[in-house]
Every structure is written in structure tokens, then in C-alpha cells.
Amino acid sequence: MERLQALRGMVDLLPPQTMVWQQVEAQARQHFQHAGVGEIRTPLLEATALFARGIGEATDVVGKEMYSFQDRGRRSCTMRPEGTASVVRASIQHGLLSQGPQRLWYMGPMFRYERPQAGRQRQFHQIGLELLGVADERSDVDAIALAWDLLADLGVQGLQLQINTLGTPEDRRCYREQLVGWLEQRAHELDPDSRRRLGSNPLRILDSKNQATQHLLSGAPQLLETLGKGSRERFDRVCQLLQALDIPFVLQPRLVRGLDYYTHTAFEITCDQLGAQATVCGGGRYDGLAAMLGGPPTAGMGWAMGVERLVLLLAQQVKASPPQVVVLNRGDTAQVSALVLTRQLRRANLHVELDLSGAAFARQFKRADRTGGGLAVIIGEQEAQVGVVKLKWLHQTPQQRGSGLAMGEEWTVPAAEASGTVGRLLNGEPRAQSQAEPTPV
Ligand code: ATP
Ligand code: MG
């Protein structure tokens, strides 16, 4: 029979990879909690119209990357390709935008039909932040600092913040005319993709990954030069605030978002260890989006990070924590006692591994040693019959030294007290303060 495989670009995450993911997720959660940002969870499936309007028909994402289909009720549905449109949709739907500024974050899978490669998948994950209802420049810098500090806290090295301003829609209309004029004279030098965009989404050409086009663009007019005074001053202020926070940045005049509701600040954070897929985080201000989705005009600033790219950077740094207790057992009665005790210990919040091999004790000890575990609980048939267990340290630890139980020494305790005794030993308490030695049977 043909063996079924995951779809192209859809990736299974297995241990120990999931451990790195859990660490990233835990750190993000804590980071946002400290910053007064609440978590929002929106559906993976949305009406196609949300993204057509919220991201724009002329973008790659909507034009050729969406997973869209008709459901059984003949509604056009799309697996979400990004989070911002959904978060703004939900904020409008639940009336959040009339309740003052909203600070929201999310984490979860996104879907884009792209060519899979390292750091680029069809199902991938983003951690994202959206700050709604504050137009002030400080909000731009607050958002950028939250991204920058999360990456730094995770221990990601070699980061670079690239920043640009898109000005107001009016600034951009003027610039678009200039740019299109300039590009039309050089249309024959453009790659086919960019030539197509000349009519639909010319600003996106600036973002082209084609080398020759990039080279050509180095001489193109720049948006910064056509900005109105207000936009110019606002951008200067953002740069000053970044300096005040000691966040280094470089100006990247070709960093753009192609759509009208994007305004002012646009930024990306890249990492020099990621090869071709260097951008870990992208974001910017989108003051026109809420109105575009039928809500009240509301300022917005946000970003999204690619979790796969983050994990690629962190994979080597995370180590599994060893079990605190390993339960070794052999014999019919012993196996039952071991199962019972293991459950007790786990319910007492300890990390416990139970050996289910039924192998000789020598083999079980070898395995236990390899886990790096602290304390061994040994239950043989004889111990089980009389209701005791043996305790023995597997490795030298501060708790071992504190316990007064020497390496290599075995200590027999009543099975009924085993759980409490193990807990005390792992707490660093000396053996003498534990209960009295049972009389050998
Ligand atoms: P790219 O230019 O790499 O395609 P993008 O501009 O499409 O990126 P955004 O929509 O800004 O990306 O998404 C934010 C972040 O999500 C990116 O910086 C990247 O880290 C991550 N990302 C985007 N698409 C993918 C994907 N297909 N697989 C993995 N991560 C992705
Ligand atoms: Mg993309």
C-alpha cells in the first residue's frame, strides 16, 4: 500500500524540536505579559474577502499564495496567511476599538502556498503583536522595542533593524507617480515579475528579490525625498526615540508595503545567520486598515515574527532537562508498585521516568545513568513483597551532597513513605531529617 506523507511544505514537529518551540512560546508569553499585552486567538479559517481587502489583491500573498476553497455552504474560505487582518476584524466585531487602545498578541500557524525551502514553508508559524488605537510615534517605538527585546532575550545574535517610512497615502501617491515614471523608462531592464507590478503594485518592485532589478533600483528616486514635512518630522522622531532606547538601526529606503492603508513606519529585523531567508520579523504602521475593514478609523502598529526562522537560530541552544527521578523495577509485584509510586511522584509535581523494559537491573541502571537523572528508586520483587523501596543517587548533585547519602550507597525506606522521602531529598534536605530507617526484614 502507498505510504501517506505530510503535504509538501507542511512540517511535523517532533521532540526534541518541540522543546525549542515550547521555550520560544513560553518566553514570548512572559515577555508580553510583562508589557501589558493580552493574547488574542482568532480562527484559522476566515472569509476570503477579509484578506482580499485586508492584504490586497495586488500582493503576492493574495494573488498567488492563499489556500482558498469553497465550503459546503458555498462560502469562499481561506486558511489565514497572516494575523493582522484577523485581529483587526475581531477587534471591530467585538467592539474593542471603542474601548480605548488595545494591546494584543497572537501565536499560531499561517498558510501560504509558496515554494518550500529552509525557513520557508506552506504551513508556518508567527508570533505577532498589534497595538491598536495609538497614533503617537512612541507606539511605533514601543512595538519595535518589544520585538527587539524578545529576540535579544531569546539569545538571537547578529540582528539588524532596518527601518523606513512610507509617509501618508498622499506622500505615497506623489512618490508612486515619480517612481512609475522612472521605471517606465527602464521597463526593458526589469524582470518579468516587476514589469507586471508596474501597473498593479509598483512600490512592491522596490522589494524585488531579483538581483538585476535590485541593482537597477539603487539609482531610483527615494520616498524619503518626496515626503511631506509632517511625515519627515514624524520619522525623525521615531529615529530619535530608537536612539534614546539604544536600539541600533539602519535606514532602508527600499523597504516598503504596497498598500494604501500602510502609513509611516515600516521595519524589518534581519539576522545574518539565516542565509537567504534572513528576515525574522517584519512590521509597520497600518492606520488605514480598520476603516478599510468597515470599522472606525483606528491607528494601528504591529509586527510578525517567523517562528521557524527563530527556531533555526535557537535549535542548538536548548537542552532537555533530565528527569529528577528514575524508577527501576523488575518482577510482577514490583512492576505494579513502580507504576503506583511513579504516579504518586508525578502528581507531587516531580519529573519522573519509569523504566518499562523489564530488563535486568544492570541494564536499567545503565539506561538511567544516560538520562542524566538525579535519584533512582529501585523496586525488586523482594522489596515489593515486603513493602519497601531502595533509593540511590545516580549523579553527584548539591542535593546528593546535602542528603548525607553517599554516592553508591543504597537506602531502604517504606514504600508508603517513599514519595515524601524522595521529595525531601530532592529539596536538598538531609537524610537524617527524613523518617527513621526501617528495620530490615
Ligand atoms: P518574505 O519576504 O520572507 O516572503 P514576507 O514579507 O512575506 O516575508 P511577512 O508577511 O512580513 O513576510 O511575515 C512576517 C514574517 O513571517 C517574515 O519575516 C518571516 O519571518 C515569516 N514568514 C513569512 N512567510 C513565511 C513562510 N512561508 N515560511 C516561514 N516563515 C515565513
Ligand atoms: Mg512572502
PDB file of N, CA, C and O in Angstrom, residues 380-429:
ATOM      1  N   GLY A 380      12.734  -4.125  43.493  1.00  0.00           N
ATOM      2  CA  GLY A 380      12.848  -5.506  43.030  1.00  0.00           C
ATOM      3  C   GLY A 380      11.686  -6.299  43.599  1.00  0.00           C
ATOM      4  O   GLY A 380      10.901  -5.775  44.400  1.00  0.00           O
ATOM      5  N   GLU A 381      11.590  -7.553  43.212  1.00  0.00           N
ATOM      6  CA  GLU A 381      10.481  -8.376  43.676  1.00  0.00           C
ATOM      7  C   GLU A 381      10.500  -8.487  45.205  1.00  0.00           C
ATOM      8  O   GLU A 381       9.477  -8.382  45.870  1.00  0.00           O
ATOM      9  N   GLN A 382      11.723  -8.648  45.754  1.00  0.00           N
ATOM     10  CA  GLN A 382      11.862  -8.776  47.212  1.00  0.00           C
ATOM     11  C   GLN A 382      11.361  -7.529  47.928  1.00  0.00           C
ATOM     12  O   GLN A 382      10.586  -7.602  48.876  1.00  0.00           O
ATOM     13  N   GLU A 383      11.783  -6.362  47.456  1.00  0.00           N
ATOM     14  CA  GLU A 383      11.350  -5.098  48.067  1.00  0.00           C
ATOM     15  C   GLU A 383       9.828  -4.989  47.990  1.00  0.00           C
ATOM     16  O   GLU A 383       9.167  -4.625  48.966  1.00  0.00           O
ATOM     17  N   ALA A 384       9.287  -5.323  46.824  1.00  0.00           N
ATOM     18  CA  ALA A 384       7.841  -5.186  46.636  1.00  0.00           C
ATOM     19  C   ALA A 384       7.078  -6.081  47.606  1.00  0.00           C
ATOM     20  O   ALA A 384       6.062  -5.664  48.173  1.00  0.00           O
ATOM     21  N   GLN A 385       7.587  -7.283  47.818  1.00  0.00           N
ATOM     22  CA  GLN A 385       6.898  -8.240  48.700  1.00  0.00           C
ATOM     23  C   GLN A 385       6.783  -7.683  50.124  1.00  0.00           C
ATOM     24  O   GLN A 385       5.765  -7.872  50.777  1.00  0.00           O
ATOM     25  N   VAL A 386       7.846  -6.984  50.603  1.00  0.00           N
ATOM     26  CA  VAL A 386       7.817  -6.509  51.991  1.00  0.00           C
ATOM     27  C   VAL A 386       7.428  -5.029  52.095  1.00  0.00           C
ATOM     28  O   VAL A 386       7.462  -4.459  53.171  1.00  0.00           O
ATOM     29  N   GLY A 387       7.120  -4.425  50.961  1.00  0.00           N
ATOM     30  CA  GLY A 387       6.621  -3.045  51.018  1.00  0.00           C
ATOM     31  C   GLY A 387       7.694  -2.001  51.265  1.00  0.00           C
ATOM     32  O   GLY A 387       7.474  -1.047  52.016  1.00  0.00           O
ATOM     33  N   VAL A 388       8.870  -2.158  50.697  1.00  0.00           N
ATOM     34  CA  VAL A 388       9.895  -1.112  50.778  1.00  0.00           C
ATOM     35  C   VAL A 388      10.395  -0.781  49.376  1.00  0.00           C
ATOM     36  O   VAL A 388      10.103  -1.487  48.412  1.00  0.00           O
ATOM     37  N   VAL A 389      11.151   0.315  49.285  1.00  0.00           N
ATOM     38  CA  VAL A 389      11.871   0.630  48.039  1.00  0.00           C
ATOM     39  C   VAL A 389      13.277   1.056  48.427  1.00  0.00           C
ATOM     40  O   VAL A 389      13.518   1.417  49.583  1.00  0.00           O
ATOM     41  N   LYS A 390      14.188   1.000  47.464  1.00  0.00           N
ATOM     42  CA  LYS A 390      15.553   1.472  47.733  1.00  0.00           C
ATOM     43  C   LYS A 390      15.779   2.777  46.971  1.00  0.00           C
ATOM     44  O   LYS A 390      15.304   2.936  45.840  1.00  0.00           O
ATOM     45  N   LEU A 391      16.521   3.679  47.614  1.00  0.00           N
ATOM     46  CA  LEU A 391      16.864   4.951  46.968  1.00  0.00           C
ATOM     47  C   LEU A 391      18.369   5.023  46.785  1.00  0.00           C
ATOM     48  O   LEU A 391      19.125   4.605  47.666  1.00  0.00           O
ATOM     49  N   LYS A 392      18.788   5.578  45.657  1.00  0.00           N
ATOM     50  CA  LYS A 392      20.220   5.675  45.380  1.00  0.00           C
ATOM     51  C   LYS A 392      20.447   6.846  44.424  1.00  0.00           C
ATOM     52  O   LYS A 392      19.710   7.001  43.442  1.00  0.00           O
ATOM     53  N   TRP A 393      21.427   7.669  44.736  1.00  0.00           N
ATOM     54  CA  TRP A 393      21.732   8.789  43.830  1.00  0.00           C
ATOM     55  C   TRP A 393      22.428   8.266  42.580  1.00  0.00           C
ATOM     56  O   TRP A 393      23.298   7.407  42.662  1.00  0.00           O
ATOM     57  N   LEU A 394      22.055   8.825  41.435  1.00  0.00           N
ATOM     58  CA  LEU A 394      22.691   8.424  40.179  1.00  0.00           C
ATOM     59  C   LEU A 394      23.863   9.343  39.830  1.00  0.00           C
ATOM     60  O   LEU A 394      24.793   8.948  39.150  1.00  0.00           O
ATOM     61  N   HIS A 395      23.749  10.592  40.245  1.00  0.00           N
ATOM     62  CA  HIS A 395      24.801  11.566  39.940  1.00  0.00           C
ATOM     63  C   HIS A 395      25.046  12.456  41.141  1.00  0.00           C
ATOM     64  O   HIS A 395      24.150  12.683  41.940  1.00  0.00           O
ATOM     65  N   GLN A 396      26.258  12.977  41.205  1.00  0.00           N
ATOM     66  CA  GLN A 396      26.562  13.942  42.269  1.00  0.00           C
ATOM     67  C   GLN A 396      25.840  15.248  41.978  1.00  0.00           C
ATOM     68  O   GLN A 396      25.969  15.797  40.886  1.00  0.00           O
ATOM     69  N   THR A 397      25.090  15.703  42.949  1.00  0.00           N
ATOM     70  CA  THR A 397      24.379  16.973  42.815  1.00  0.00           C
ATOM     71  C   THR A 397      24.450  17.672  44.168  1.00  0.00           C
ATOM     72  O   THR A 397      24.789  17.035  45.172  1.00  0.00           O
ATOM     73  N   PRO A 398      24.105  18.945  44.220  1.00  0.00           N
ATOM     74  CA  PRO A 398      24.058  19.621  45.523  1.00  0.00           C
ATOM     75  C   PRO A 398      23.103  18.899  46.480  1.00  0.00           C
ATOM     76  O   PRO A 398      23.391  18.757  47.676  1.00  0.00           O
ATOM     77  N   GLN A 399      21.973  18.392  45.945  1.00  0.00           N
ATOM     78  CA  GLN A 399      21.025  17.686  46.818  1.00  0.00           C
ATOM     79  C   GLN A 399      21.649  16.399  47.347  1.00  0.00           C
ATOM     80  O   GLN A 399      21.445  16.023  48.493  1.00  0.00           O
ATOM     81  N   GLN A 400      22.411  15.728  46.473  1.00  0.00           N
ATOM     82  CA  GLN A 400      23.066  14.486  46.921  1.00  0.00           C
ATOM     83  C   GLN A 400      24.005  14.797  48.074  1.00  0.00           C
ATOM     84  O   GLN A 400      23.984  14.116  49.107  1.00  0.00           O
ATOM     85  N   ARG A 401      24.815  15.845  47.896  1.00  0.00           N
ATOM     86  CA  ARG A 401      25.781  16.181  48.958  1.00  0.00           C
ATOM     87  C   ARG A 401      25.052  16.570  50.232  1.00  0.00           C
ATOM     88  O   ARG A 401      25.412  16.165  51.330  1.00  0.00           O
ATOM     89  N   GLY A 402      23.958  17.316  50.069  1.00  0.00           N
ATOM     90  CA  GLY A 402      23.203  17.764  51.237  1.00  0.00           C
ATOM     91  C   GLY A 402      22.499  16.623  51.964  1.00  0.00           C
ATOM     92  O   GLY A 402      22.198  16.716  53.145  1.00  0.00           O
ATOM     93  N   SER A 403      22.212  15.554  51.248  1.00  0.00           N
ATOM     94  CA  SER A 403      21.395  14.484  51.837  1.00  0.00           C
ATOM     95  C   SER A 403      22.169  13.615  52.816  1.00  0.00           C
ATOM     96  O   SER A 403      21.581  12.944  53.656  1.00  0.00           O
ATOM     97  N   GLY A 404      23.485  13.588  52.664  1.00  0.00           N
ATOM     98  CA  GLY A 404      24.273  12.707  53.516  1.00  0.00           C
ATOM     99  C   GLY A 404      24.220  11.260  53.049  1.00  0.00           C
ATOM    100  O   GLY A 404      24.780  10.369  53.688  1.00  0.00           O
ATOM    101  N   LEU A 405      23.559  11.011  51.943  1.00  0.00           N
ATOM    102  CA  LEU A 405      23.524   9.655  51.367  1.00  0.00           C
ATOM    103  C   LEU A 405      24.635   9.601  50.313  1.00  0.00           C
ATOM    104  O   LEU A 405      24.583  10.320  49.324  1.00  0.00           O
ATOM    105  N   ALA A 406      25.654   8.763  50.598  1.00  0.00           N
ATOM    106  CA  ALA A 406      26.844   8.771  49.747  1.00  0.00           C
ATOM    107  C   ALA A 406      26.543   8.215  48.357  1.00  0.00           C
ATOM    108  O   ALA A 406      25.572   7.473  48.177  1.00  0.00           O
ATOM    109  N   MET A 407      27.374   8.585  47.392  1.00  0.00           N
ATOM    110  CA  MET A 407      27.265   8.001  46.050  1.00  0.00           C
ATOM    111  C   MET A 407      27.500   6.500  46.186  1.00  0.00           C
ATOM    112  O   MET A 407      28.401   6.062  46.900  1.00  0.00           O
ATOM    113  N   GLY A 408      26.703   5.720  45.517  1.00  0.00           N
ATOM    114  CA  GLY A 408      26.877   4.275  45.560  1.00  0.00           C
ATOM    115  C   GLY A 408      26.117   3.621  46.708  1.00  0.00           C
ATOM    116  O   GLY A 408      25.824   2.437  46.666  1.00  0.00           O
ATOM    117  N   GLU A 409      25.751   4.407  47.722  1.00  0.00           N
ATOM    118  CA  GLU A 409      25.036   3.861  48.877  1.00  0.00           C
ATOM    119  C   GLU A 409      23.547   3.696  48.548  1.00  0.00           C
ATOM    120  O   GLU A 409      22.959   4.539  47.873  1.00  0.00           O
ATOM    121  N   GLU A 410      22.946   2.605  49.031  1.00  0.00           N
ATOM    122  CA  GLU A 410      21.501   2.403  48.851  1.00  0.00           C
ATOM    123  C   GLU A 410      20.802   2.570  50.191  1.00  0.00           C
ATOM    124  O   GLU A 410      21.313   2.144  51.220  1.00  0.00           O
ATOM    125  N   TRP A 411      19.631   3.199  50.175  1.00  0.00           N
ATOM    126  CA  TRP A 411      18.904   3.447  51.423  1.00  0.00           C
ATOM    127  C   TRP A 411      17.509   2.858  51.255  1.00  0.00           C
ATOM    128  O   TRP A 411      16.789   3.211  50.325  1.00  0.00           O
ATOM    129  N   THR A 412      17.143   1.966  52.174  1.00  0.00           N
ATOM    130  CA  THR A 412      15.841   1.313  52.081  1.00  0.00           C
ATOM    131  C   THR A 412      14.819   2.081  52.912  1.00  0.00           C
ATOM    132  O   THR A 412      15.065   2.389  54.082  1.00  0.00           O
ATOM    133  N   VAL A 413      13.666   2.430  52.300  1.00  0.00           N
ATOM    134  CA  VAL A 413      12.609   3.148  53.039  1.00  0.00           C
ATOM    135  C   VAL A 413      11.265   2.471  52.760  1.00  0.00           C
ATOM    136  O   VAL A 413      11.099   1.823  51.723  1.00  0.00           O
ATOM    137  N   PRO A 414      10.300   2.614  53.683  1.00  0.00           N
ATOM    138  CA  PRO A 414       8.986   2.003  53.450  1.00  0.00           C
ATOM    139  C   PRO A 414       8.337   2.582  52.197  1.00  0.00           C
ATOM    140  O   PRO A 414       8.411   3.791  51.969  1.00  0.00           O
ATOM    141  N   ALA A 415       7.701   1.734  51.405  1.00  0.00           N
ATOM    142  CA  ALA A 415       7.078   2.187  50.157  1.00  0.00           C
ATOM    143  C   ALA A 415       6.063   3.291  50.420  1.00  0.00           C
ATOM    144  O   ALA A 415       5.945   4.240  49.655  1.00  0.00           O
ATOM    145  N   ALA A 416       5.346   3.182  51.522  1.00  0.00           N
ATOM    146  CA  ALA A 416       4.296   4.155  51.826  1.00  0.00           C
ATOM    147  C   ALA A 416       4.873   5.552  52.058  1.00  0.00           C
ATOM    148  O   ALA A 416       4.189   6.546  51.883  1.00  0.00           O
ATOM    149  N   GLU A 417       6.141   5.623  52.464  1.00  0.00           N
ATOM    150  CA  GLU A 417       6.758   6.930  52.720  1.00  0.00           C
ATOM    151  C   GLU A 417       7.673   7.375  51.585  1.00  0.00           C
ATOM    152  O   GLU A 417       8.297   8.439  51.665  1.00  0.00           O
ATOM    153  N   ALA A 418       7.774   6.537  50.552  1.00  0.00           N
ATOM    154  CA  ALA A 418       8.769   6.792  49.506  1.00  0.00           C
ATOM    155  C   ALA A 418       8.570   8.159  48.849  1.00  0.00           C
ATOM    156  O   ALA A 418       9.515   8.924  48.660  1.00  0.00           O
ATOM    157  N   SER A 419       7.321   8.467  48.549  1.00  0.00           N
ATOM    158  CA  SER A 419       7.055   9.691  47.817  1.00  0.00           C
ATOM    159  C   SER A 419       7.516  10.923  48.616  1.00  0.00           C
ATOM    160  O   SER A 419       8.214  11.797  48.088  1.00  0.00           O
ATOM    161  N   GLY A 420       7.167  10.954  49.910  1.00  0.00           N
ATOM    162  CA  GLY A 420       7.569  12.073  50.764  1.00  0.00           C
ATOM    163  C   GLY A 420       9.080  12.144  50.919  1.00  0.00           C
ATOM    164  O   GLY A 420       9.681  13.232  50.855  1.00  0.00           O
ATOM    165  N   THR A 421       9.702  10.986  51.097  1.00  0.00           N
ATOM    166  CA  THR A 421      11.152  10.967  51.284  1.00  0.00           C
ATOM    167  C   THR A 421      11.878  11.460  50.030  1.00  0.00           C
ATOM    168  O   THR A 421      12.812  12.270  50.115  1.00  0.00           O
ATOM    169  N   VAL A 422      11.429  10.982  48.885  1.00  0.00           N
ATOM    170  CA  VAL A 422      12.038  11.418  47.622  1.00  0.00           C
ATOM    171  C   VAL A 422      11.918  12.940  47.491  1.00  0.00           C
ATOM    172  O   VAL A 422      12.881  13.624  47.164  1.00  0.00           O
ATOM    173  N   GLY A 423      10.736  13.444  47.793  1.00  0.00           N
ATOM    174  CA  GLY A 423      10.511  14.886  47.702  1.00  0.00           C
ATOM    175  C   GLY A 423      11.470  15.655  48.596  1.00  0.00           C
ATOM    176  O   GLY A 423      12.061  16.648  48.179  1.00  0.00           O
ATOM    177  N   ARG A 424      11.662  15.168  49.839  1.00  0.00           N
ATOM    178  CA  ARG A 424      12.554  15.865  50.772  1.00  0.00           C
ATOM    179  C   ARG A 424      14.005  15.833  50.294  1.00  0.00           C
ATOM    180  O   ARG A 424      14.718  16.824  50.350  1.00  0.00           O
ATOM    181  N   LEU A 425      14.424  14.635  49.834  1.00  0.00           N
ATOM    182  CA  LEU A 425      15.811  14.528  49.350  1.00  0.00           C
ATOM    183  C   LEU A 425      16.055  15.500  48.184  1.00  0.00           C
ATOM    184  O   LEU A 425      17.080  16.177  48.118  1.00  0.00           O
ATOM    185  N   LEU A 426      15.085  15.553  47.271  1.00  0.00           N
ATOM    186  CA  LEU A 426      15.267  16.424  46.100  1.00  0.00           C
ATOM    187  C   LEU A 426      15.183  17.896  46.486  1.00  0.00           C
ATOM    188  O   LEU A 426      15.622  18.768  45.742  1.00  0.00           O
ATOM    189  N   ASN A 427      14.614  18.145  47.640  1.00  0.00           N
ATOM    190  CA  ASN A 427      14.553  19.503  48.168  1.00  0.00           C
ATOM    191  C   ASN A 427      15.857  19.912  48.814  1.00  0.00           C
ATOM    192  O   ASN A 427      15.995  21.026  49.304  1.00  0.00           O
ATOM    193  N   GLY A 428      16.781  18.978  48.893  1.00  0.00           N
ATOM    194  CA  GLY A 428      18.071  19.272  49.496  1.00  0.00           C
ATOM    195  C   GLY A 428      18.104  19.022  50.996  1.00  0.00           C
ATOM    196  O   GLY A 428      19.047  19.428  51.676  1.00  0.00           O
ATOM    197  N   GLU A 429      17.066  18.358  51.531  1.00  0.00           N
ATOM    198  CA  GLU A 429      17.056  18.099  52.982  1.00  0.00           C
ATOM    199  C   GLU A 429      17.932  16.896  53.311  1.00  0.00           C
ATOM    200  O   GLU A 429      18.020  15.961  52.520  1.00  0.00           O
TER     201      GLU A 429
END
